[in-house]
């Protein structure tokens, strides 16, 4: 999902969090999983972009079989800890797993571009937790924002199971549910922001002098 | 990478283990040519994809800013090392700041490695050499002398051949440039700082 092109056309401001490439390897996993802050923009352009976003995703959804792992990782990483864990448990018994990297906390550099198109700058550092596990000979990796080892583990497990043919069907529907939840939250936040939308316009003055 | 089911874990206890190994590496450099017992196997829950002593040194010394060169028989561990330490892999030994060789036979010529510059002699490569210091290491006994060695130390059973001795003599002659080395055999490590002279005993 490349946003830059659209951003330029529509001249809207959106702040994007991009996790710094702590290392090359994970960078690959993450390039497509750019976290975007849920910051709401009050312009109509934003509405249109959002709609597009959603249409695109619906199309992806129809071909759920070909869903890319990065998309699943994104859904796991952005979801609430509780809903992620409860959905993961609903999939069935979690097989024994082995840590490749037990949950560890660290700072990642958040970088951004003004207007989505300007020069890359370092915005701030953010606390993140990462974790990697192996389940049934498949590796799952997760990076989540904040100090949250339980969620990092759950997200890593979910990513690994997602790659496991025995679970991938169930996990794909988990991803769709989580995405639906994320969409609803986003929509709610957008509506809340729209309630306080103010239209500025120039009052006509002096023209009607009769 | 994401789907690679063959990755194995790193240190069982990441920070404690790397601190312990680093401390031993410092001790080894400050008491040159003295084999320190180093049972690094216990630091891993699962066997790492390269000899435990080399693996422990790699996890401790390497990070995203140190280009690493692995000798041919260690290449199987490159994914593992990249996953755990996000190291850039150097295509040729001369571009590496850490050079890992499984045995003296796989060691590239020392003078082809990064030697540092007159202004920054510390930018030279560090060599970590495995397959030495074994119980029956053999090789000619040598007299080690230089800073950190009181008078002379007889260094035996290190498994280094004459080729290495000659290469090391040239390395010593290039001081203050030149590489530093660790001998990382099974169960022990010894430091060979570039200031050390090795002479047939």
Coordinates of C-alpha atoms in Angstrom, one line a residue:
Chain A
X1 CA 0.0 0.0 0.0
X2 CA 1.9 3.0 -1.2
X3 CA 0.5 6.2 0.3
X4 CA 3.0 8.7 -0.9
X5 CA 1.6 9.2 -4.4
X6 CA -2.0 9.7 -3.2
X7 CA -0.8 12.1 -0.5
X8 CA 0.9 14.3 -3.0
X9 CA -2.2 14.4 -5.2
X10 CA -4.6 15.2 -2.5
X11 CA -2.4 17.6 -0.6
X12 CA -3.5 16.3 2.8
X13 CA -1.5 16.1 5.9
X14 CA -1.1 12.8 7.5
X15 CA 1.3 11.7 10.1
X16 CA 2.8 8.4 9.6
X17 CA 4.8 6.5 12.1
X18 CA 7.5 4.5 10.6
X19 CA 9.5 2.3 12.7
X20 CA 13.1 2.8 12.2
X21 CA 14.9 -0.1 10.6
X22 CA 16.4 -1.5 13.7
X23 CA 17.9 -4.1 11.5
X24 CA 17.8 -5.0 7.9
X25 CA 16.1 -8.3 8.3
X26 CA 13.1 -7.0 10.1
X27 CA 12.9 -4.0 7.9
X28 CA 11.8 -6.3 5.1
X29 CA 9.0 -7.7 7.2
X30 CA 8.0 -4.3 8.2
X31 CA 8.1 -2.1 5.1
X32 CA 4.6 -2.9 4.3
X33 CA 3.4 -2.9 7.8
X34 CA 4.0 0.8 8.4
X35 CA 2.1 1.9 11.4
X36 CA 0.0 4.9 10.9
X37 CA -1.1 7.0 13.8
X38 CA -4.8 7.1 14.1
X39 CA -4.6 10.8 13.9
X40 CA -7.8 12.1 12.2
X41 CA -7.7 14.8 9.6
X42 CA -10.7 16.9 9.4
X43 CA -10.7 17.6 5.7
X44 CA -13.0 16.1 3.2
X45 CA -10.0 14.9 1.2
X46 CA -9.3 12.7 4.2
X47 CA -12.8 11.2 3.9
X48 CA -12.2 10.3 0.3
X49 CA -8.9 8.8 1.0
X50 CA -10.3 6.8 3.8
X51 CA -13.0 5.5 1.5
X52 CA -10.4 4.4 -1.0
X53 CA -8.5 2.8 1.7
X54 CA -11.5 0.8 2.6
X55 CA -12.4 -0.2 -0.9
X56 CA -8.9 -1.4 -1.5
X57 CA -9.0 -3.5 1.6
X58 CA -12.3 -5.0 0.7
X59 CA -10.9 -6.1 -2.6
X60 CA -8.0 -7.7 -0.8
X61 CA -10.4 -9.3 1.6
X62 CA -12.1 -11.1 -1.2
X63 CA -8.9 -12.9 -2.0
X64 CA -8.2 -13.8 1.5
X65 CA -6.2 -16.8 0.6
X66 CA -3.5 -14.7 -0.9
X67 CA -3.3 -12.4 2.1
X68 CA 0.2 -11.4 2.7
X69 CA 1.8 -12.1 6.0
X70 CA 2.7 -8.4 6.5
X71 CA -0.9 -7.5 6.4
X72 CA -1.6 -10.1 9.1
X73 CA 1.3 -8.8 11.2
X74 CA -0.1 -5.3 10.9
X75 CA -3.5 -6.4 12.2
X76 CA -2.0 -8.3 15.1
X77 CA 0.3 -5.4 16.0
X78 CA -2.4 -2.7 16.0
X79 CA -5.1 -4.6 17.8
X80 CA -5.9 -4.5 21.5
X81 CA -4.1 -6.9 23.6
X82 CA -7.3 -8.4 25.0
X83 CA -9.1 -8.9 21.7
X84 CA -5.9 -10.4 20.1
X85 CA -5.4 -12.8 22.9
X86 CA -9.0 -13.9 23.2
X87 CA -9.2 -14.4 19.4
X88 CA -6.0 -16.4 19.4
X89 CA -7.3 -18.6 22.2
X90 CA -10.5 -19.2 20.2
X91 CA -8.5 -20.7 17.4
X92 CA -7.8 -23.8 19.5
X93 CA -5.0 -25.2 21.5
X94 CA -1.8 -23.3 20.9
X95 CA 0.9 -25.8 20.1
X96 CA 4.1 -25.8 22.1
X97 CA 6.4 -23.0 21.0
X98 CA 10.0 -22.0 21.4
X99 CA 11.3 -18.5 21.8
X100 CA 13.7 -17.4 19.1
X101 CA 13.8 -14.1 20.9
X102 CA 11.9 -13.7 24.2
X103 CA 9.9 -10.5 24.4
X104 CA 12.3 -7.6 24.8
X105 CA 11.7 -3.9 25.1
X106 CA 13.6 -1.2 23.4
X107 CA 13.4 2.1 21.7
X108 CA 12.7 2.5 18.1
X109 CA 13.2 5.7 16.1
X110 CA 9.9 7.1 14.7
X111 CA 10.5 8.8 11.4
X112 CA 8.2 10.9 9.4
X113 CA 7.9 13.1 6.3
X114 CA 6.1 16.4 6.5
X115 CA 3.0 16.0 4.3
X116 CA 4.1 12.5 3.6
X117 CA 6.4 13.8 0.9
X118 CA 9.0 16.0 2.6
X119 CA 12.4 15.0 3.8
X120 CA 12.7 12.2 6.2
X121 CA 13.2 13.3 9.7
X122 CA 13.5 11.7 13.1
X123 CA 10.3 12.5 15.0
X124 CA 10.8 10.8 18.4
X125 CA 11.7 7.6 19.9
X126 CA 8.9 5.2 20.8
X127 CA 9.0 2.3 23.3
X128 CA 8.3 -1.0 21.5
X129 CA 8.4 -4.7 22.4
X130 CA 9.5 -7.3 20.0
X131 CA 9.3 -11.1 20.1
X132 CA 10.0 -14.0 17.8
X133 CA 8.8 -17.6 18.3
X134 CA 8.8 -20.8 16.5
X135 CA 5.7 -23.0 16.4
X136 CA 5.5 -26.2 14.4
X137 CA 8.6 -25.3 12.5
X138 CA 7.3 -21.9 11.5
X139 CA 8.7 -18.6 12.7
X140 CA 6.5 -15.7 13.8
X141 CA 7.9 -12.2 14.5
X142 CA 6.1 -9.3 16.1
X143 CA 6.9 -5.7 16.9
X144 CA 4.3 -3.9 19.0
X145 CA 4.2 -0.4 20.4
X146 CA 4.6 0.1 24.1
X147 CA 5.7 -2.1 26.9
X148 CA 3.6 -5.1 26.3
X149 CA 5.4 -8.5 26.4
X150 CA 2.1 -10.4 26.5
X151 CA 0.8 -8.8 23.4
X152 CA 4.2 -9.2 21.6
X153 CA 4.1 -12.9 22.4
X154 CA 0.5 -13.3 21.2
X155 CA 1.2 -11.4 18.0
X156 CA 4.3 -13.5 17.3
X157 CA 2.4 -16.7 17.9
X158 CA -0.5 -15.5 15.7
X159 CA 2.0 -14.6 12.9
X160 CA 3.5 -18.1 13.2
X161 CA 0.2 -19.9 13.2
X162 CA -0.9 -17.8 10.3
X163 CA 1.8 -19.4 8.2
X164 CA 0.8 -22.9 9.4
X165 CA -1.5 -24.6 6.9
X166 CA -3.4 -26.3 9.8
X167 CA -4.3 -22.9 11.2
X168 CA -4.1 -20.5 8.3
X169 CA -7.8 -20.7 7.5
X170 CA -8.8 -19.8 11.0
X171 CA -6.1 -17.2 11.3
X172 CA -7.2 -15.5 8.1
X173 CA -10.6 -15.0 9.6
X174 CA -9.1 -13.7 12.8
X175 CA -7.2 -11.2 10.7
X176 CA -10.4 -10.1 9.0
X177 CA -12.2 -9.7 12.4
X178 CA -9.3 -7.7 13.8
X179 CA -9.2 -5.5 10.8
X180 CA -13.0 -5.0 11.1
X181 CA -12.5 -4.0 14.7
X182 CA -9.7 -1.6 13.8
X183 CA -11.9 -0.1 11.0
X184 CA -14.7 0.5 13.5
X185 CA -12.4 2.1 16.0
X186 CA -11.0 4.3 13.3
X187 CA -14.5 5.3 12.1
X188 CA -15.6 6.1 15.6
X189 CA -12.6 8.3 16.1
X190 CA -13.2 10.0 12.8
X191 CA -16.8 10.7 13.6
X192 CA -15.8 12.1 17.0
X193 CA -13.4 14.4 15.2
X194 CA -16.0 15.4 12.6
X195 CA -18.4 16.5 15.3
X196 CA -16.2 19.4 16.1
X197 CA -15.5 20.2 12.5
X198 CA -15.5 24.0 11.8
X199 CA -16.0 25.4 8.3
X200 CA -14.3 28.7 7.7
X201 CA -15.6 30.9 5.0
X202 CA -15.4 34.6 4.2
X203 CA -18.5 36.7 5.0
X204 CA -19.6 38.9 2.1
X205 CA -19.4 42.5 3.2
X206 CA -20.1 45.9 1.6
X207 CA -21.5 44.5 -1.7
X208 CA -25.2 45.0 -0.9
X209 CA -25.3 48.8 -0.4
X210 CA -29.0 49.5 -1.0
Chain B
X1 CA 13.3 -15.2 6.6
X2 CA 9.9 -14.9 8.3
X3 CA 9.0 -18.5 7.3
X4 CA 12.4 -20.0 8.0
X5 CA 11.7 -22.8 10.4
X6 CA 15.4 -23.6 10.9
X7 CA 16.3 -20.5 13.0
X8 CA 17.4 -21.3 16.5
X9 CA 17.5 -19.1 19.6
X10 CA 20.5 -17.1 20.6
X11 CA 21.7 -16.8 24.2
X12 CA 19.4 -18.2 26.8
X13 CA 19.8 -15.0 28.8
X14 CA 20.7 -12.3 26.3
X15 CA 22.2 -9.5 28.4
X16 CA 23.8 -11.6 31.1
X17 CA 25.5 -13.9 28.6
X18 CA 26.9 -11.1 26.4
X19 CA 28.2 -9.3 29.4
X20 CA 29.9 -12.4 30.7
X21 CA 31.5 -13.1 27.3
X22 CA 32.5 -9.6 26.8
X23 CA 34.2 -9.5 30.2
X24 CA 36.1 -12.7 29.3
X25 CA 37.1 -11.2 26.0
X26 CA 38.5 -8.1 27.7
X27 CA 40.4 -10.4 30.2
X28 CA 41.8 -12.4 27.3
X29 CA 43.1 -9.3 25.6
X30 CA 44.7 -7.9 28.8
X31 CA 46.4 -11.2 29.5
X32 CA 47.6 -12.1 26.1
X33 CA 48.3 -15.6 24.9
X34 CA 46.7 -17.1 28.0
X35 CA 43.9 -19.6 27.3
X36 CA 41.0 -18.7 29.6
X37 CA 38.5 -21.5 30.3
X38 CA 35.3 -20.5 28.5
X39 CA 32.5 -23.0 28.6
X40 CA 30.2 -21.0 26.3
X41 CA 28.1 -24.0 25.5
X42 CA 26.1 -23.5 28.7
X43 CA 25.0 -20.1 27.5
X44 CA 22.8 -21.7 24.9
X45 CA 19.7 -23.7 25.4
X46 CA 20.0 -25.1 21.9
X47 CA 23.1 -25.7 19.9
X48 CA 23.9 -22.7 17.8
X49 CA 24.6 -23.2 14.1
X50 CA 28.3 -22.5 14.6
X51 CA 30.8 -23.7 17.2
X52 CA 29.6 -22.4 20.6
X53 CA 32.7 -20.4 21.4
X54 CA 32.6 -18.7 18.0
X55 CA 28.8 -18.2 18.3
X56 CA 29.1 -16.6 21.7
X57 CA 31.8 -14.3 20.5
X58 CA 29.7 -13.4 17.4
X59 CA 26.6 -12.6 19.4
X60 CA 28.7 -10.5 21.8
X61 CA 30.9 -8.5 19.5
X62 CA 28.7 -8.1 16.4
X63 CA 25.9 -5.6 15.9
X64 CA 24.4 -3.6 13.1
X65 CA 27.5 -1.5 12.6
X66 CA 30.1 -4.2 12.3
X67 CA 30.4 -5.9 8.9
X68 CA 31.1 -9.5 9.5
X69 CA 32.9 -12.0 7.3
X70 CA 32.2 -15.7 7.9
X71 CA 34.6 -18.4 6.6
X72 CA 33.0 -20.9 4.2
X73 CA 32.1 -23.5 6.8
X74 CA 30.4 -21.0 9.0
X75 CA 28.2 -19.5 6.3
X76 CA 25.3 -21.7 7.4
X77 CA 25.0 -19.5 10.4
X78 CA 24.7 -16.3 8.5
X79 CA 20.9 -16.2 8.7
X80 CA 21.0 -16.9 12.4
X81 CA 23.6 -14.2 13.0
X82 CA 21.6 -11.7 10.9
X83 CA 18.4 -12.5 12.8
X84 CA 19.9 -12.1 16.2
X85 CA 22.3 -9.2 15.7
X86 CA 21.3 -7.7 12.4
X87 CA 24.8 -7.7 11.2
X88 CA 25.7 -6.7 7.7
X89 CA 27.6 -9.5 6.0
X90 CA 30.8 -8.5 4.2
X91 CA 31.3 -10.1 0.8
X92 CA 35.0 -10.1 1.1
X93 CA 37.2 -10.3 4.2
X94 CA 38.8 -6.9 3.6
X95 CA 35.5 -5.1 4.1
X96 CA 34.8 -6.8 7.4
X97 CA 35.5 -5.4 10.9
X98 CA 34.9 -8.8 12.4
X99 CA 36.4 -11.9 10.7
X100 CA 35.3 -15.3 11.9
X101 CA 37.2 -18.4 10.7
X102 CA 36.3 -21.9 11.7
X103 CA 40.0 -23.1 11.5
X104 CA 43.4 -21.6 10.7
X105 CA 43.1 -23.2 7.2
X106 CA 40.1 -21.0 6.5
X107 CA 41.7 -17.8 7.7
X108 CA 42.2 -15.2 5.0
X109 CA 45.7 -13.6 4.9
X110 CA 45.9 -11.2 7.8
X111 CA 47.5 -8.5 5.7
X112 CA 44.5 -8.5 3.4
X113 CA 42.2 -7.6 6.3
X114 CA 41.3 -4.1 7.3
X115 CA 44.4 -2.6 8.9
X116 CA 43.1 0.6 10.3
X117 CA 44.5 4.0 9.3
X118 CA 47.2 6.1 10.8
X119 CA 44.7 8.4 12.3
X120 CA 42.3 5.6 13.3
X121 CA 44.2 2.4 14.0
X122 CA 41.2 1.1 15.9
X123 CA 39.3 0.8 12.7
X124 CA 41.1 -2.4 11.9
X125 CA 39.5 -5.8 11.7
X126 CA 39.3 -8.2 14.7
X127 CA 39.8 -11.9 13.9
X128 CA 38.1 -14.6 15.8
X129 CA 39.7 -17.9 15.0
X130 CA 38.2 -21.3 15.9
X131 CA 39.5 -24.8 15.6
X132 CA 42.5 -24.0 17.9
X133 CA 43.4 -24.4 21.6
X134 CA 42.0 -28.0 21.6
X135 CA 43.4 -30.5 24.1
X136 CA 45.6 -31.9 21.5
X137 CA 46.0 -28.7 19.6
X138 CA 49.6 -29.4 18.6
X139 CA 51.5 -26.8 16.6
X140 CA 54.9 -25.5 17.6
X141 CA 55.2 -24.1 21.1
X142 CA 55.8 -20.4 21.0
X143 CA 57.1 -17.7 23.2
X144 CA 54.7 -14.8 23.6
X145 CA 56.1 -11.5 24.6
X146 CA 54.9 -7.9 24.6
X147 CA 52.7 -5.6 26.7
X148 CA 50.6 -7.5 29.2
X149 CA 53.1 -10.4 29.3
X150 CA 55.5 -10.4 32.2
X151 CA 58.8 -11.5 30.6
X152 CA 57.8 -14.3 28.3
X153 CA 54.9 -16.8 28.3
X154 CA 55.2 -20.2 26.7
X155 CA 52.1 -20.8 24.6
X156 CA 51.5 -24.4 23.8
X157 CA 48.9 -26.5 22.2
X158 CA 47.3 -23.7 20.3
X159 CA 47.2 -25.5 17.0
X160 CA 48.6 -22.6 15.0
X161 CA 50.8 -23.5 12.1
X162 CA 53.9 -21.9 10.7
X163 CA 51.9 -19.9 8.2
X164 CA 50.0 -18.2 10.9
X165 CA 53.2 -17.5 12.8
X166 CA 54.7 -15.8 9.8
X167 CA 51.6 -13.8 9.1
X168 CA 51.5 -12.7 12.7
X169 CA 55.1 -11.6 12.6
X170 CA 54.1 -9.3 9.6
X171 CA 51.1 -8.1 11.5
X172 CA 53.2 -7.3 14.5
X173 CA 55.6 -5.3 12.3
X174 CA 52.8 -3.1 11.0
X175 CA 52.1 -1.8 14.6
X176 CA 50.3 0.4 15.4
X177 CA 48.2 -0.8 12.5
X178 CA 47.2 -4.4 12.1
X179 CA 44.5 -6.8 13.3
X180 CA 43.8 -8.1 16.8
X181 CA 42.8 -11.7 17.2
X182 CA 41.0 -14.1 19.5
X183 CA 41.7 -17.7 19.5
X184 CA 38.3 -19.2 20.2
X185 CA 38.8 -23.0 20.6
X186 CA 36.3 -25.4 22.1
X187 CA 36.1 -24.5 25.8
X188 CA 38.7 -21.6 25.9
X189 CA 39.6 -18.3 24.4
X190 CA 42.9 -16.5 24.2
X191 CA 43.6 -13.0 23.1
X192 CA 46.3 -12.0 20.7
X193 CA 46.4 -8.2 20.6
X194 CA 48.4 -6.7 17.7
X195 CA 51.1 -5.6 20.1
X196 CA 52.0 -9.2 20.9
X197 CA 55.1 -10.9 19.5
X198 CA 55.0 -14.7 18.9
X199 CA 58.4 -16.4 18.4
X200 CA 59.2 -20.1 18.0
X201 CA 60.2 -21.4 21.5

